[in-house]
């Protein structure tokens, strides 16, 4: 599946395409006891209801969930907030890095589905998310997934 870089995403709940930024939602768990965690990109309510006619893709209703429009987090201001999470040690660096890559590094969202396989195949040595590597991985692995 070809994705428009930085505009289309795969929903972490249903695994289906999020067609445009406005249809997406970023959510995470903030229970005040643990570092924030569980970052997910999912369909916004309107978009998932359109698709399923009833079920949305959000975490189950809870006061521990924080969330925001995906089209905000894809902006420079959204990036600034995610970086401030980093700086204040909110959330694990690994999880924050992953969500920032997905939102701000072109082609990462499409390539990430294949990175583990590409690495274990020896197709790429170090995953540093360079544009050249991400594009190579997509080119090599995209076809046999469809
Ligand atoms: Zn979904």
PDB file of C-alpha atoms and ligand atoms in Angstrom:
ATOM      1  CA  UNK A   1       0.000   0.000   0.000  1.00  0.00           C
ATOM      2  CA  UNK A   2       1.474   3.337  -1.094  1.00  0.00           C
ATOM      3  CA  UNK A   3       1.188   6.090   1.483  1.00  0.00           C
ATOM      4  CA  UNK A   4       1.412   9.817   0.896  1.00  0.00           C
ATOM      5  CA  UNK A   5       4.431  10.795   3.040  1.00  0.00           C
ATOM      6  CA  UNK A   6       3.508  12.730   6.207  1.00  0.00           C
ATOM      7  CA  UNK A   7      -0.154  12.787   5.179  1.00  0.00           C
ATOM      8  CA  UNK A   8      -1.330   9.192   5.340  1.00  0.00           C
ATOM      9  CA  UNK A   9      -0.851   6.752   8.198  1.00  0.00           C
ATOM     10  CA  UNK A  10      -1.781   3.256   9.290  1.00  0.00           C
ATOM     11  CA  UNK A  11      -4.171   3.145  12.231  1.00  0.00           C
ATOM     12  CA  UNK A  12      -2.630   1.430  15.270  1.00  0.00           C
ATOM     13  CA  UNK A  13      -6.031   0.100  16.296  1.00  0.00           C
ATOM     14  CA  UNK A  14      -7.666  -1.257  13.139  1.00  0.00           C
ATOM     15  CA  UNK A  15      -4.641  -1.480  10.812  1.00  0.00           C
ATOM     16  CA  UNK A  16      -6.480   0.384   8.056  1.00  0.00           C
ATOM     17  CA  UNK A  17      -5.401   3.466   6.129  1.00  0.00           C
ATOM     18  CA  UNK A  18      -5.879   6.918   7.641  1.00  0.00           C
ATOM     19  CA  UNK A  19      -6.489   8.757   4.396  1.00  0.00           C
ATOM     20  CA  UNK A  20      -5.598  12.267   5.475  1.00  0.00           C
ATOM     21  CA  UNK A  21      -4.227  14.109   8.485  1.00  0.00           C
ATOM     22  CA  UNK A  22      -7.636  15.468   9.441  1.00  0.00           C
ATOM     23  CA  UNK A  23      -8.882  11.871   9.788  1.00  0.00           C
ATOM     24  CA  UNK A  24      -6.160  11.041  12.318  1.00  0.00           C
ATOM     25  CA  UNK A  25      -5.780  11.331  16.043  1.00  0.00           C
ATOM     26  CA  UNK A  26      -2.797  11.003  18.377  1.00  0.00           C
ATOM     27  CA  UNK A  27      -3.469   9.541  21.803  1.00  0.00           C
ATOM     28  CA  UNK A  28      -1.411   8.382  24.756  1.00  0.00           C
ATOM     29  CA  UNK A  29      -1.826   7.200  28.316  1.00  0.00           C
ATOM     30  CA  UNK A  30      -1.082   9.610  31.139  1.00  0.00           C
ATOM     31  CA  UNK A  31      -2.077   8.116  34.470  1.00  0.00           C
ATOM     32  CA  UNK A  32       0.083  10.448  36.600  1.00  0.00           C
ATOM     33  CA  UNK A  33       1.858   7.413  38.142  1.00  0.00           C
ATOM     34  CA  UNK A  34       3.966   6.174  35.233  1.00  0.00           C
ATOM     35  CA  UNK A  35       5.767   8.037  32.475  1.00  0.00           C
ATOM     36  CA  UNK A  36       3.346   8.788  29.666  1.00  0.00           C
ATOM     37  CA  UNK A  37       3.267   5.882  27.243  1.00  0.00           C
ATOM     38  CA  UNK A  38       1.166   4.013  24.721  1.00  0.00           C
ATOM     39  CA  UNK A  39       1.414   6.599  21.943  1.00  0.00           C
ATOM     40  CA  UNK A  40      -0.850   5.599  19.080  1.00  0.00           C
ATOM     41  CA  UNK A  41      -1.916   7.067  15.783  1.00  0.00           C
ATOM     42  CA  UNK A  42      -5.537   6.111  15.188  1.00  0.00           C
ATOM     43  CA  UNK A  43      -8.575   7.149  13.175  1.00  0.00           C
ATOM     44  CA  UNK A  44     -10.365  10.212  14.527  1.00  0.00           C
ATOM     45  CA  UNK A  45     -13.860   9.445  15.663  1.00  0.00           C
ATOM     46  CA  UNK A  46     -15.593  10.882  12.578  1.00  0.00           C
ATOM     47  CA  UNK A  47     -13.370   8.877  10.231  1.00  0.00           C
ATOM     48  CA  UNK A  48     -13.730   5.562  12.064  1.00  0.00           C
ATOM     49  CA  UNK A  49     -17.479   5.934  12.427  1.00  0.00           C
ATOM     50  CA  UNK A  50     -17.682   6.601   8.685  1.00  0.00           C
ATOM     51  CA  UNK A  51     -15.864   3.337   8.074  1.00  0.00           C
ATOM     52  CA  UNK A  52     -17.428   1.025  10.625  1.00  0.00           C
ATOM     53  CA  UNK A  53     -20.770   2.639  11.315  1.00  0.00           C
ATOM     54  CA  UNK A  54     -20.386   2.452  15.075  1.00  0.00           C
ATOM     55  CA  UNK A  55     -17.047   1.474  16.510  1.00  0.00           C
ATOM     56  CA  UNK A  56     -14.261   4.020  16.931  1.00  0.00           C
ATOM     57  CA  UNK A  57     -10.527   3.340  17.071  1.00  0.00           C
ATOM     58  CA  UNK A  58      -9.723   5.133  20.325  1.00  0.00           C
ATOM     59  CA  UNK A  59      -8.495   3.565  23.537  1.00  0.00           C
ATOM     60  CA  UNK A  60     -11.481   2.583  25.647  1.00  0.00           C
ATOM     61  CA  UNK A  61     -12.963   5.566  27.481  1.00  0.00           C
ATOM     62  CA  UNK A  62     -10.771   6.524  30.437  1.00  0.00           C
ATOM     63  CA  UNK A  63      -9.663   9.607  32.291  1.00  0.00           C
ATOM     64  CA  UNK A  64      -6.046   8.513  31.802  1.00  0.00           C
ATOM     65  CA  UNK A  65      -6.067   9.186  28.063  1.00  0.00           C
ATOM     66  CA  UNK A  66      -4.638  12.351  26.570  1.00  0.00           C
ATOM     67  CA  UNK A  67      -5.172  13.066  22.919  1.00  0.00           C
ATOM     68  CA  UNK A  68      -5.110  15.639  20.157  1.00  0.00           C
ATOM     69  CA  UNK A  69      -5.717  16.097  16.444  1.00  0.00           C
ATOM     70  CA  UNK A  70      -3.032  14.497  14.306  1.00  0.00           C
ATOM     71  CA  UNK A  71      -2.922  17.532  12.022  1.00  0.00           C
ATOM     72  CA  UNK A  72      -1.695  19.556  14.999  1.00  0.00           C
ATOM     73  CA  UNK A  73       1.103  17.129  15.898  1.00  0.00           C
ATOM     74  CA  UNK A  74       2.277  17.054  12.309  1.00  0.00           C
ATOM     75  CA  UNK A  75       3.060  20.786  12.463  1.00  0.00           C
ATOM     76  CA  UNK A  76       6.249  22.382  13.750  1.00  0.00           C
ATOM     77  CA  UNK A  77       4.337  23.403  16.896  1.00  0.00           C
ATOM     78  CA  UNK A  78       3.331  19.776  17.407  1.00  0.00           C
ATOM     79  CA  UNK A  79       6.944  18.700  16.965  1.00  0.00           C
ATOM     80  CA  UNK A  80       7.998  21.317  19.537  1.00  0.00           C
ATOM     81  CA  UNK A  81       5.596  19.796  22.061  1.00  0.00           C
ATOM     82  CA  UNK A  82       6.808  16.247  21.427  1.00  0.00           C
ATOM     83  CA  UNK A  83      10.396  17.454  21.871  1.00  0.00           C
ATOM     84  CA  UNK A  84       9.433  19.096  25.153  1.00  0.00           C
ATOM     85  CA  UNK A  85       8.080  15.701  26.300  1.00  0.00           C
ATOM     86  CA  UNK A  86      11.567  14.381  25.580  1.00  0.00           C
ATOM     87  CA  UNK A  87      13.282  17.162  27.429  1.00  0.00           C
ATOM     88  CA  UNK A  88      11.121  16.723  30.516  1.00  0.00           C
ATOM     89  CA  UNK A  89      11.571  12.938  30.473  1.00  0.00           C
ATOM     90  CA  UNK A  90       7.876  12.404  29.867  1.00  0.00           C
ATOM     91  CA  UNK A  91       7.560   9.094  28.084  1.00  0.00           C
ATOM     92  CA  UNK A  92      10.304   6.722  27.022  1.00  0.00           C
ATOM     93  CA  UNK A  93      12.802   8.045  24.483  1.00  0.00           C
ATOM     94  CA  UNK A  94      12.218   5.000  22.278  1.00  0.00           C
ATOM     95  CA  UNK A  95       8.494   5.570  22.075  1.00  0.00           C
ATOM     96  CA  UNK A  96       8.787   9.319  21.588  1.00  0.00           C
ATOM     97  CA  UNK A  97      11.414   8.881  18.873  1.00  0.00           C
ATOM     98  CA  UNK A  98       9.161   6.428  17.065  1.00  0.00           C
ATOM     99  CA  UNK A  99       6.127   8.709  17.101  1.00  0.00           C
ATOM    100  CA  UNK A 100       8.232  11.718  16.006  1.00  0.00           C
ATOM    101  CA  UNK A 101       9.692   9.697  13.125  1.00  0.00           C
ATOM    102  CA  UNK A 102       6.239   8.589  12.053  1.00  0.00           C
ATOM    103  CA  UNK A 103       4.917  12.155  12.068  1.00  0.00           C
ATOM    104  CA  UNK A 104       7.913  14.064  10.745  1.00  0.00           C
ATOM    105  CA  UNK A 105      10.297  11.859   8.721  1.00  0.00           C
ATOM    106  CA  UNK A 106       9.036  11.395   5.150  1.00  0.00           C
ATOM    107  CA  UNK A 107       8.551   7.723   4.104  1.00  0.00           C
ATOM    108  CA  UNK A 108       9.101   6.382   7.625  1.00  0.00           C
ATOM    109  CA  UNK A 109       5.451   5.445   8.162  1.00  0.00           C
ATOM    110  CA  UNK A 110       5.395   3.396   4.988  1.00  0.00           C
ATOM    111  CA  UNK A 111       8.812   1.785   5.532  1.00  0.00           C
ATOM    112  CA  UNK A 112       8.371   0.956   9.219  1.00  0.00           C
ATOM    113  CA  UNK A 113       6.219  -2.089   8.434  1.00  0.00           C
ATOM    114  CA  UNK A 114       9.174  -3.650   6.646  1.00  0.00           C
ATOM    115  CA  UNK A 115      12.122  -2.473   8.751  1.00  0.00           C
ATOM    116  CA  UNK A 116      12.313  -5.497  11.012  1.00  0.00           C
ATOM    117  CA  UNK A 117      12.239  -7.870   8.069  1.00  0.00           C
ATOM    118  CA  UNK A 118      14.711  -5.752   6.104  1.00  0.00           C
ATOM    119  CA  UNK A 119      17.067  -5.812   9.057  1.00  0.00           C
ATOM    120  CA  UNK A 120      16.836  -9.548   9.674  1.00  0.00           C
ATOM    121  CA  UNK A 121      17.263 -10.183   5.934  1.00  0.00           C
ATOM    122  CA  UNK A 122      20.476  -8.156   6.097  1.00  0.00           C
ATOM    123  CA  UNK A 123      19.031  -5.793   3.484  1.00  0.00           C
ATOM    124  CA  UNK A 124      19.972  -2.848   5.674  1.00  0.00           C
ATOM    125  CA  UNK A 125      22.627  -2.879   8.389  1.00  0.00           C
ATOM    126  CA  UNK A 126      21.784   0.017  10.618  1.00  0.00           C
ATOM    127  CA  UNK A 127      18.345   1.498  10.676  1.00  0.00           C
ATOM    128  CA  UNK A 128      19.047   5.193  10.854  1.00  0.00           C
ATOM    129  CA  UNK A 129      15.931   6.217   8.938  1.00  0.00           C
ATOM    130  CA  UNK A 130      17.845   8.018   6.197  1.00  0.00           C
ATOM    131  CA  UNK A 131      15.653   8.912   3.239  1.00  0.00           C
ATOM    132  CA  UNK A 132      17.715   6.717   0.925  1.00  0.00           C
ATOM    133  CA  UNK A 133      17.355   3.670   3.188  1.00  0.00           C
ATOM    134  CA  UNK A 134      13.645   4.158   3.762  1.00  0.00           C
ATOM    135  CA  UNK A 135      13.002   4.441   0.030  1.00  0.00           C
ATOM    136  CA  UNK A 136      15.141   1.382  -0.711  1.00  0.00           C
ATOM    137  CA  UNK A 137      13.223  -0.650   1.849  1.00  0.00           C
ATOM    138  CA  UNK A 138       9.853   0.443   0.441  1.00  0.00           C
ATOM    139  CA  UNK A 139      10.939  -0.379  -3.081  1.00  0.00           C
ATOM    140  CA  UNK A 140      12.209  -3.795  -2.091  1.00  0.00           C
ATOM    141  CA  UNK A 141       9.395  -4.906   0.208  1.00  0.00           C
ATOM    142  CA  UNK A 142       6.261  -3.061  -0.860  1.00  0.00           C
ATOM    143  CA  UNK A 143       5.286  -5.382  -3.704  1.00  0.00           C
ATOM    144  CA  UNK A 144       5.302  -8.695  -1.902  1.00  0.00           C
ATOM    145  CA  UNK A 145       3.027  -7.386   0.850  1.00  0.00           C
ATOM    146  CA  UNK A 146       0.080  -6.733  -1.470  1.00  0.00           C
TER     147      UNK A 146
HETATM  148 ZN1  LIG B   1      -8.741   2.744  12.803  1.00  0.00          ZN
END
